[in-house]
mmCIF file of C-alpha atoms and ligand atoms in Angstrom:
data_model
loop_
_atom_site.group_PDB
_atom_site.id
_atom_site.type_symbol
_atom_site.label_atom_id
_atom_site.label_comp_id
_atom_site.label_asym_id
_atom_site.label_seq_id
_atom_site.Cartn_x
_atom_site.Cartn_y
_atom_site.Cartn_z
ATOM 1 C CA MET A 1 13.436 -2.850 -19.082
ATOM 2 C CA LYS A 2 16.387 -4.437 -20.888
ATOM 3 C CA GLU A 3 18.538 -3.943 -17.802
ATOM 4 C CA ILE A 4 15.836 -5.440 -15.569
ATOM 5 C CA LYS A 5 15.594 -8.512 -17.810
ATOM 6 C CA GLU A 6 19.365 -8.968 -17.708
ATOM 7 C CA LYS A 7 19.498 -8.556 -13.958
ATOM 8 C CA ILE A 8 16.715 -11.114 -13.409
ATOM 9 C CA ASP A 9 18.425 -13.519 -15.844
ATOM 10 C CA GLN A 10 21.690 -13.256 -13.887
ATOM 11 C CA SER A 11 20.111 -13.715 -10.435
ATOM 12 C CA ASN A 12 19.201 -17.053 -8.869
ATOM 13 C CA ASN A 13 17.898 -15.862 -5.513
ATOM 14 C CA ILE A 14 15.417 -13.024 -5.802
ATOM 15 C CA ILE A 15 13.561 -11.314 -2.962
ATOM 16 C CA ILE A 16 10.443 -9.232 -3.613
ATOM 17 C CA VAL A 17 9.527 -6.846 -0.804
ATOM 18 C CA GLY A 18 6.583 -4.562 -0.027
ATOM 19 C CA HIS A 19 5.727 -2.042 2.667
ATOM 20 C CA VAL A 20 4.723 -2.526 6.315
ATOM 21 C CA ASN A 21 0.966 -2.600 7.063
ATOM 22 C CA PRO A 22 0.536 -4.031 3.555
ATOM 23 C CA ASP A 23 -2.352 -2.829 1.402
ATOM 24 C CA GLY A 24 -3.953 -4.256 -1.741
ATOM 25 C CA ASP A 25 -1.470 -2.497 -4.009
ATOM 26 C CA THR A 26 1.750 -3.692 -2.388
ATOM 27 C CA VAL A 27 0.319 -7.225 -2.020
ATOM 28 C CA GLY A 28 -1.260 -7.230 -5.501
ATOM 29 C CA ALA A 29 1.826 -5.951 -7.332
ATOM 30 C CA GLY A 30 4.216 -8.177 -5.356
ATOM 31 C CA LEU A 31 2.065 -11.278 -5.702
ATOM 32 C CA ALA A 32 1.586 -10.820 -9.459
ATOM 33 C CA LEU A 33 5.364 -10.437 -9.820
ATOM 34 C CA LEU A 34 6.040 -13.513 -7.640
ATOM 35 C CA LEU A 35 3.624 -15.694 -9.634
ATOM 36 C CA GLY A 36 4.905 -14.321 -12.946
ATOM 37 C CA LEU A 37 8.593 -14.800 -12.199
ATOM 38 C CA GLU A 38 7.972 -18.301 -10.832
ATOM 39 C CA LYS A 39 6.165 -19.224 -14.029
ATOM 40 C CA LYS A 40 8.875 -17.855 -16.295
ATOM 41 C CA TYR A 41 11.892 -18.907 -14.207
ATOM 42 C CA PRO A 42 10.959 -22.147 -12.376
ATOM 43 C CA GLU A 43 14.651 -22.828 -11.672
ATOM 44 C CA LYS A 44 15.145 -19.679 -9.593
ATOM 45 C CA ARG A 45 14.344 -19.164 -5.908
ATOM 46 C CA ILE A 46 11.879 -16.295 -5.630
ATOM 47 C CA ASP A 47 10.534 -15.135 -2.270
ATOM 48 C CA PHE A 48 8.002 -12.407 -1.569
ATOM 49 C CA VAL A 49 8.555 -11.281 2.020
ATOM 50 C CA LEU A 50 6.448 -8.871 4.092
ATOM 51 C CA GLN A 51 7.036 -7.764 7.677
ATOM 52 C CA ASP A 52 3.323 -7.793 8.573
ATOM 53 C CA ASP A 53 0.387 -10.141 7.950
ATOM 54 C CA VAL A 54 -1.775 -9.617 4.882
ATOM 55 C CA PRO A 55 -5.154 -8.148 5.989
ATOM 56 C CA LYS A 56 -8.101 -10.566 5.829
ATOM 57 C CA ASN A 57 -9.906 -8.685 3.052
ATOM 58 C CA ILE A 58 -6.841 -9.124 0.801
ATOM 59 C CA ALA A 59 -5.754 -12.623 1.862
ATOM 60 C CA PHE A 60 -8.481 -14.217 -0.291
ATOM 61 C CA LEU A 61 -6.212 -13.687 -3.328
ATOM 62 C CA LYS A 62 -4.943 -16.985 -4.660
ATOM 63 C CA GLY A 63 -1.242 -17.355 -3.928
ATOM 64 C CA CYS A 64 -1.331 -15.158 -0.811
ATOM 65 C CA ASP A 65 -0.352 -18.189 1.284
ATOM 66 C CA ARG A 66 2.972 -18.147 -0.612
ATOM 67 C CA ILE A 67 3.949 -14.771 0.871
ATOM 68 C CA LYS A 68 6.645 -15.240 3.503
ATOM 69 C CA LYS A 69 7.251 -13.609 6.867
ATOM 70 C CA ILE A 70 10.827 -12.847 7.956
ATOM 71 C CA GLU A 71 10.951 -15.934 10.200
ATOM 72 C CA ASP A 72 10.090 -18.184 7.195
ATOM 73 C CA VAL A 73 13.302 -17.175 5.396
ATOM 74 C CA ILE A 74 15.918 -19.827 6.136
ATOM 75 C CA ASN A 75 18.808 -18.631 4.005
ATOM 76 C CA PRO A 76 18.752 -14.931 3.149
ATOM 77 C CA ASN A 77 21.570 -15.051 0.583
ATOM 78 C CA TYR A 78 19.661 -13.120 -2.073
ATOM 79 C CA ASP A 79 21.376 -11.552 -5.073
ATOM 80 C CA LEU A 80 18.567 -9.264 -6.232
ATOM 81 C CA ALA A 81 15.880 -7.307 -4.365
ATOM 82 C CA ILE A 82 12.757 -5.948 -6.039
ATOM 83 C CA PHE A 83 10.879 -3.318 -4.013
ATOM 84 C CA VAL A 84 7.212 -2.777 -4.852
ATOM 85 C CA ASP A 85 5.019 0.149 -3.751
ATOM 86 C CA SER A 86 7.617 1.241 -1.179
ATOM 87 C CA ALA A 87 8.444 4.957 -1.211
ATOM 88 C CA THR A 88 11.625 4.472 0.856
ATOM 89 C CA ILE A 89 13.793 1.511 1.882
ATOM 90 C CA GLU A 90 12.641 2.025 5.490
ATOM 91 C CA ARG A 91 9.021 1.436 4.400
ATOM 92 C CA VAL A 92 9.708 -2.324 4.176
ATOM 93 C CA GLY A 93 10.454 -2.348 7.924
ATOM 94 C CA LYS A 94 12.535 -5.187 9.377
ATOM 95 C CA VAL A 95 12.612 -6.986 6.004
ATOM 96 C CA ALA A 96 15.345 -4.475 5.011
ATOM 97 C CA LYS A 97 17.743 -6.515 7.198
ATOM 98 C CA LEU A 98 17.429 -9.459 4.761
ATOM 99 C CA ILE A 99 18.605 -7.254 1.904
ATOM 100 C CA GLY A 100 21.680 -5.271 2.892
ATOM 101 C CA ASP A 101 23.485 -3.727 -0.072
ATOM 102 C CA ILE A 102 22.547 -6.134 -2.897
ATOM 103 C CA PHE A 103 21.270 -4.835 -6.269
ATOM 104 C CA LYS A 104 17.893 -3.109 -5.912
ATOM 105 C CA ILE A 105 15.081 -2.598 -8.393
ATOM 106 C CA ASN A 106 12.581 0.018 -7.171
ATOM 107 C CA ILE A 107 9.079 -0.216 -8.689
ATOM 108 C CA ASP A 108 6.769 2.443 -7.253
ATOM 109 C CA HIS A 109 4.282 5.260 -7.890
ATOM 110 C CA HIS A 110 4.849 7.670 -4.949
ATOM 111 C CA ILE A 111 5.975 11.197 -5.865
ATOM 112 C CA SER A 112 8.015 11.275 -2.652
ATOM 113 C CA ASN A 113 10.122 8.281 -3.830
ATOM 114 C CA PRO A 114 13.800 9.409 -3.851
ATOM 115 C CA LYS A 115 14.711 6.696 -6.428
ATOM 116 C CA TYR A 116 16.837 4.706 -4.016
ATOM 117 C CA GLY A 117 17.214 1.699 -6.348
ATOM 118 C CA ASP A 118 19.997 0.766 -8.751
ATOM 119 C CA ILE A 119 17.203 0.653 -11.317
ATOM 120 C CA ASN A 120 14.088 2.772 -10.682
ATOM 121 C CA ILE A 121 10.717 2.430 -12.346
ATOM 122 C CA VAL A 122 8.899 5.208 -10.532
ATOM 123 C CA LYS A 123 5.877 6.597 -12.343
ATOM 124 C CA ASP A 124 3.206 8.981 -11.095
ATOM 125 C CA ILE A 125 0.270 6.733 -12.015
ATOM 126 C CA SER A 126 -2.635 5.115 -10.176
ATOM 127 C CA SER A 127 -0.827 2.254 -8.523
ATOM 128 C CA THR A 128 2.236 0.058 -8.506
ATOM 129 C CA SER A 129 -0.082 -2.660 -9.758
ATOM 130 C CA GLU A 130 -0.792 -0.653 -12.924
ATOM 131 C CA ILE A 131 2.984 -0.362 -13.486
ATOM 132 C CA MET A 132 3.370 -4.098 -12.782
ATOM 133 C CA TYR A 133 0.895 -4.953 -15.535
ATOM 134 C CA SER A 134 3.197 -3.303 -18.111
ATOM 135 C CA ILE A 135 6.338 -4.792 -16.606
ATOM 136 C CA LEU A 136 4.952 -8.336 -16.802
ATOM 137 C CA LYS A 137 3.964 -7.717 -20.422
ATOM 138 C CA ASP A 138 7.461 -6.374 -21.194
ATOM 139 C CA LEU A 139 8.981 -9.479 -19.570
ATOM 140 C CA ASP A 140 6.842 -11.591 -21.953
ATOM 141 C CA ILE A 141 5.038 -13.163 -19.024
ATOM 142 C CA GLU A 142 1.511 -14.263 -19.815
ATOM 143 C CA ILE A 143 -0.847 -12.868 -17.168
ATOM 144 C CA THR A 144 -2.811 -15.690 -15.553
ATOM 145 C CA LEU A 145 -6.143 -15.272 -13.770
ATOM 146 C CA GLU A 146 -4.404 -15.387 -10.362
ATOM 147 C CA MET A 147 -1.955 -12.651 -11.383
ATOM 148 C CA GLY A 148 -4.791 -10.665 -12.955
ATOM 149 C CA GLU A 149 -6.882 -10.770 -9.782
ATOM 150 C CA ALA A 150 -3.915 -9.569 -7.730
ATOM 151 C CA ILE A 151 -3.290 -6.621 -10.079
ATOM 152 C CA TYR A 152 -7.001 -5.814 -10.235
ATOM 153 C CA LEU A 153 -7.211 -5.658 -6.432
ATOM 154 C CA GLY A 154 -4.234 -3.280 -6.459
ATOM 155 C CA LEU A 155 -6.076 -1.000 -8.884
ATOM 156 C CA VAL A 156 -9.262 -1.113 -6.810
ATOM 157 C CA ASN A 157 -7.290 -0.433 -3.607
ATOM 158 C CA ASP A 158 -5.337 2.603 -4.787
ATOM 159 C CA THR A 159 -8.056 4.216 -6.897
ATOM 160 C CA GLY A 160 -10.768 3.888 -4.225
ATOM 161 C CA ASN A 161 -12.626 1.605 -6.603
ATOM 162 C CA PHE A 162 -11.853 3.769 -9.666
ATOM 163 C CA ALA A 163 -12.995 6.994 -7.992
ATOM 164 C CA HIS A 164 -9.775 8.949 -7.264
ATOM 165 C CA SER A 165 -8.099 11.550 -9.478
ATOM 166 C CA ASN A 166 -5.273 9.081 -10.233
ATOM 167 C CA VAL A 167 -7.557 7.101 -12.596
ATOM 168 C CA THR A 168 -6.773 7.592 -16.296
ATOM 169 C CA ASP A 169 -8.002 6.014 -19.503
ATOM 170 C CA LYS A 170 -4.980 3.694 -19.240
ATOM 171 C CA THR A 171 -6.099 2.490 -15.799
ATOM 172 C CA PHE A 172 -9.439 1.488 -17.326
ATOM 173 C CA LEU A 173 -7.629 -0.173 -20.240
ATOM 174 C CA VAL A 174 -5.665 -2.355 -17.817
ATOM 175 C CA ALA A 175 -8.869 -3.147 -15.861
ATOM 176 C CA SER A 176 -10.588 -4.008 -19.120
ATOM 177 C CA GLU A 177 -7.746 -6.324 -20.218
ATOM 178 C CA LEU A 178 -7.888 -8.050 -16.837
ATOM 179 C CA MET A 179 -11.646 -8.591 -17.070
ATOM 180 C CA ARG A 180 -11.082 -10.010 -20.531
ATOM 181 C CA ILE A 181 -8.824 -12.733 -19.104
ATOM 182 C CA GLY A 182 -11.523 -13.628 -16.573
ATOM 183 C CA VAL A 183 -11.219 -11.326 -13.560
ATOM 184 C CA ASN A 184 -14.616 -10.962 -11.890
ATOM 185 C CA ASN A 185 -14.971 -7.277 -10.939
ATOM 186 C CA ASN A 186 -18.001 -7.784 -8.711
ATOM 187 C CA LYS A 187 -16.370 -10.625 -6.770
ATOM 188 C CA ILE A 188 -13.103 -8.764 -6.143
ATOM 189 C CA VAL A 189 -14.894 -5.581 -5.067
ATOM 190 C CA ASN A 190 -17.280 -7.484 -2.773
ATOM 191 C CA ASP A 191 -14.510 -9.560 -1.192
ATOM 192 C CA PHE A 192 -12.412 -6.440 -0.637
ATOM 193 C CA PHE A 193 -14.997 -3.891 0.567
ATOM 194 C CA LYS A 194 -18.028 -5.821 1.756
ATOM 195 C CA THR A 195 -16.530 -8.345 4.165
ATOM 196 C CA LYS A 196 -15.891 -6.051 7.127
ATOM 197 C CA SER A 197 -15.719 -7.454 10.642
ATOM 198 C CA TYR A 198 -18.143 -6.395 13.382
ATOM 199 C CA GLU A 199 -15.232 -4.719 15.204
ATOM 200 C CA ARG A 200 -14.372 -2.730 12.096
ATOM 201 C CA MET A 201 -17.925 -1.420 11.820
ATOM 202 C CA LYS A 202 -17.792 -0.427 15.512
ATOM 203 C CA VAL A 203 -14.474 1.442 15.134
ATOM 204 C CA LEU A 204 -15.879 3.314 12.137
ATOM 205 C CA GLY A 205 -18.955 4.196 14.202
ATOM 206 C CA LYS A 206 -16.752 5.593 16.955
ATOM 207 C CA ALA A 207 -14.785 7.635 14.420
ATOM 208 C CA LEU A 208 -17.918 9.082 12.828
ATOM 209 C CA SER A 209 -19.459 10.011 16.171
ATOM 210 C CA GLU A 210 -16.305 11.487 17.755
ATOM 211 C CA MET A 211 -14.570 13.161 14.785
ATOM 212 C CA VAL A 212 -13.588 16.818 15.152
ATOM 213 C CA PHE A 213 -13.915 19.505 12.472
ATOM 214 C CA VAL A 214 -11.534 22.477 12.418
ATOM 215 C CA GLU A 215 -13.588 25.014 10.489
ATOM 216 C CA GLU A 216 -10.803 27.531 9.633
ATOM 217 C CA LYS A 217 -8.711 24.827 7.968
ATOM 218 C CA LYS A 218 -11.523 22.632 6.669
ATOM 219 C CA LEU A 219 -9.822 19.757 8.483
ATOM 220 C CA MET A 220 -11.713 16.749 9.827
ATOM 221 C CA TYR A 221 -9.685 14.634 12.225
ATOM 222 C CA PHE A 222 -10.054 11.688 14.584
ATOM 223 C CA TYR A 223 -7.579 10.221 17.062
ATOM 224 C CA LEU A 224 -7.880 6.605 18.221
ATOM 225 C CA SER A 225 -5.799 5.594 21.244
ATOM 226 C CA PHE A 226 -4.462 2.036 21.534
ATOM 227 C CA GLU A 227 -6.663 1.579 24.598
ATOM 228 C CA ALA A 228 -9.794 2.570 22.676
ATOM 229 C CA LEU A 229 -8.847 0.128 19.905
ATOM 230 C CA LYS A 230 -8.454 -2.672 22.462
ATOM 231 C CA ASN A 231 -11.704 -1.760 24.243
ATOM 232 C CA LEU A 232 -13.525 -2.385 20.964
ATOM 233 C CA ASN A 233 -11.690 -5.716 20.536
ATOM 234 C CA ALA A 234 -10.399 -4.342 17.263
ATOM 235 C CA ILE A 235 -7.052 -4.659 15.478
ATOM 236 C CA LYS A 236 -5.258 -2.041 13.398
ATOM 237 C CA ASP A 237 -6.612 -3.469 10.107
ATOM 238 C CA ASP A 238 -10.088 -2.599 11.398
ATOM 239 C CA THR A 239 -9.192 1.095 11.085
ATOM 240 C CA GLU A 240 -8.575 0.954 7.313
ATOM 241 C CA GLY A 241 -10.850 3.332 5.460
ATOM 242 C CA ILE A 242 -11.592 5.693 8.372
ATOM 243 C CA VAL A 243 -9.567 8.517 6.821
ATOM 244 C CA GLU A 244 -11.566 8.135 3.579
ATOM 245 C CA GLU A 245 -14.827 8.460 5.519
ATOM 246 C CA LEU A 246 -13.598 11.667 7.206
ATOM 247 C CA ILE A 247 -12.953 13.328 3.835
ATOM 248 C CA ASN A 248 -16.488 12.486 2.691
ATOM 249 C CA TYR A 249 -17.976 15.335 4.794
ATOM 250 C CA SER A 250 -18.999 18.155 2.438
ATOM 251 C CA GLY A 251 -17.005 20.706 4.459
ATOM 252 C CA SER A 252 -13.747 18.690 4.540
ATOM 253 C CA GLU A 253 -10.821 19.644 2.336
ATOM 254 C CA VAL A 254 -8.364 17.569 4.363
ATOM 255 C CA SER A 255 -8.822 14.609 6.679
ATOM 256 C CA LEU A 256 -6.449 13.246 9.278
ATOM 257 C CA PHE A 257 -6.728 9.933 11.089
ATOM 258 C CA LEU A 258 -4.317 9.225 13.940
ATOM 259 C CA ARG A 259 -3.944 5.756 15.406
ATOM 260 C CA GLU A 260 -1.794 5.010 18.440
ATOM 261 C CA GLU A 261 0.276 1.841 18.112
ATOM 262 C CA GLU A 262 1.101 -0.509 20.978
ATOM 263 C CA SER A 263 4.593 1.051 21.146
ATOM 264 C CA GLY A 264 3.043 4.482 21.789
ATOM 265 C CA LYS A 265 4.080 5.785 18.367
ATOM 266 C CA ILE A 266 1.337 7.348 16.278
ATOM 267 C CA LYS A 267 0.523 6.389 12.694
ATOM 268 C CA GLY A 268 -1.037 9.231 10.716
ATOM 269 C CA SER A 269 -3.073 9.077 7.516
ATOM 270 C CA LEU A 270 -3.965 12.153 5.465
ATOM 271 C CA ARG A 271 -6.334 12.691 2.548
ATOM 272 C CA SER A 272 -7.039 15.792 0.468
ATOM 273 C CA LYS A 273 -10.195 16.456 -1.538
ATOM 274 C CA HIS A 274 -8.920 19.056 -4.010
ATOM 275 C CA ASN A 275 -5.677 21.073 -4.103
ATOM 276 C CA ILE A 276 -4.059 20.795 -0.694
ATOM 277 C CA ASP A 277 -0.808 18.816 -0.903
ATOM 278 C CA VAL A 278 -0.861 16.364 2.010
ATOM 279 C CA ASN A 279 2.414 14.787 0.862
ATOM 280 C CA LYS A 280 4.047 18.001 2.148
ATOM 281 C CA ILE A 281 2.191 17.800 5.471
ATOM 282 C CA ALA A 282 3.248 14.142 5.934
ATOM 283 C CA GLY A 283 6.817 15.223 5.117
ATOM 284 C CA ILE A 284 6.888 17.379 8.274
ATOM 285 C CA PHE A 285 6.709 14.124 10.255
ATOM 286 C CA GLY A 286 9.174 12.214 8.047
ATOM 287 C CA GLY A 287 6.463 10.526 5.971
ATOM 288 C CA GLY A 288 5.215 10.994 2.434
ATOM 289 C CA GLY A 289 3.062 9.485 -0.289
ATOM 290 C CA HIS A 290 0.999 11.362 -2.841
ATOM 291 C CA ILE A 291 -0.532 14.846 -3.104
ATOM 292 C CA LYS A 292 -3.990 13.525 -2.172
ATOM 293 C CA ALA A 293 -3.051 10.605 0.103
ATOM 294 C CA ALA A 294 -0.085 10.433 2.422
ATOM 295 C CA GLY A 295 1.019 8.990 5.736
ATOM 296 C CA PHE A 296 3.639 9.032 8.473
ATOM 297 C CA THR A 297 4.635 7.467 11.780
ATOM 298 C CA THR A 298 5.938 9.637 14.606
ATOM 299 C CA GLU A 299 6.779 9.683 18.319
ATOM 300 C CA LEU A 300 5.028 13.038 18.808
ATOM 301 C CA SER A 301 1.796 13.119 20.821
ATOM 302 C CA SER A 302 -1.580 13.401 19.115
ATOM 303 C CA GLU A 303 -1.967 16.982 20.449
ATOM 304 C CA GLU A 304 1.418 17.988 18.998
ATOM 305 C CA ILE A 305 0.607 16.393 15.631
ATOM 306 C CA ILE A 306 -2.785 18.097 15.360
ATOM 307 C CA LYS A 307 -1.240 21.471 16.344
ATOM 308 C CA LYS A 308 1.462 21.128 13.665
ATOM 309 C CA VAL A 309 -0.984 19.987 10.996
ATOM 310 C CA VAL A 310 -3.334 22.914 11.710
ATOM 311 C CA GLU A 311 -0.426 25.395 11.687
ATOM 312 C CA ASN A 312 0.944 24.091 8.412
ATOM 313 C CA LEU A 313 -2.399 23.846 6.640
HETATM 314 P P1 LIG B 401 -2.233 5.358 4.290
HETATM 315 O O1 LIG B 401 -2.677 6.624 4.909
HETATM 316 O O2 LIG B 401 -3.327 4.649 3.576
HETATM 317 O O3 LIG B 401 -1.443 4.488 5.203
HETATM 318 O O4 LIG B 401 -1.190 5.794 3.167
HETATM 319 C C1 LIG B 401 -1.483 6.761 2.213
HETATM 320 C C2 LIG B 401 -0.326 6.884 1.264
HETATM 321 O O5 LIG B 401 0.828 7.384 1.924
HETATM 322 C C3 LIG B 401 0.094 5.550 0.670
HETATM 323 O O6 LIG B 401 0.442 5.760 -0.657
HETATM 324 C C4 LIG B 401 1.270 5.145 1.502
HETATM 325 O O7 LIG B 401 2.163 4.345 0.801
HETATM 326 C C5 LIG B 401 1.891 6.458 1.915
HETATM 327 N N1 LIG B 401 2.421 6.360 3.275
HETATM 328 C C6 LIG B 401 1.757 5.956 4.372
HETATM 329 N N2 LIG B 401 2.550 5.987 5.471
HETATM 330 C C7 LIG B 401 3.756 6.416 5.051
HETATM 331 C C8 LIG B 401 5.014 6.633 5.718
HETATM 332 O O8 LIG B 401 5.185 6.437 6.923
HETATM 333 N N3 LIG B 401 6.041 7.073 4.928
HETATM 334 C C9 LIG B 401 5.890 7.304 3.593
HETATM 335 N N4 LIG B 401 6.957 7.729 2.905
HETATM 336 N N5 LIG B 401 4.737 7.093 2.948
HETATM 337 C C10 LIG B 401 3.679 6.654 3.653
HETATM 338 MN MN1 LIG B 402 0.630 0.966 -0.709
HETATM 339 MN MN1 LIG B 403 0.275 2.058 -4.031
#
């Protein structure tokens, strides 16, 4: 922490970056850090840059409009980069081009993280947002309601609303502290989970009616082509949560959701109910994540992916 403080003190142009297809944890942790650093160091330029748009059910967070896209960055002469919730440098997508070989601080909670930073705070806990809570405290930054809501959404996102095995007594302590400063649990949870678009409900319906169960491997999977997505007038954000629904079947030990992107590449999401390590399965396709939740993007066809997953399970 001492080194991080020194590095921030010495830097005047700081870029915070999160992963592509941003979720509540990467946005929550990055936004809390942006707001905190701006409060403590008003003289410094601090940008939080993401390759992709923030999904609608996260964009209600106050301060989200301050997050920049690559084209908003006029002068990318940064002297410090802080990565949040990004298991590899490649996970930040095209934003990596703004960074080059400047000093990197890597704040993350993925077990697959190879510690690519010059300083690494990589802990196997619920979320990057839970780590960020401690970091802000250590930096003597008072957590405002806006920062608290961002961190709280990160916790809710990565713990499946405090239901996953990554929840500890410390996670609840952080949640409790955040409620104490005014975070409204019911409002955050409603805004995040209960504001789904019509298209999103339709895509979920398609997934639930067309999913396939591979009995021998206790695998439930569903593949959504780009054409099928378009036919439902849906966008990729509308497919969030499908993989979690597939694991809810009593017979499922593993679930796999495959979504074709416009480029033809396939994005895969994996979940595990008990002991099967899906981080290893995602690794076969160059991806990673956690034991119970992992992902990848590949140029292989859906048939090839399913064959490999079944073989390796
Ligand atoms: P999701 O399936 O929700 O996209 O991601 C599940 C978990 O795996 C998340 O923790 C996410 O950061 C990680 N993950 C998803 N896609 C990739 C990927 O392409 N590469 C790596 N290394 N991790 C991924
Ligand atoms: Mn994430
Ligand atoms: Mn995360």
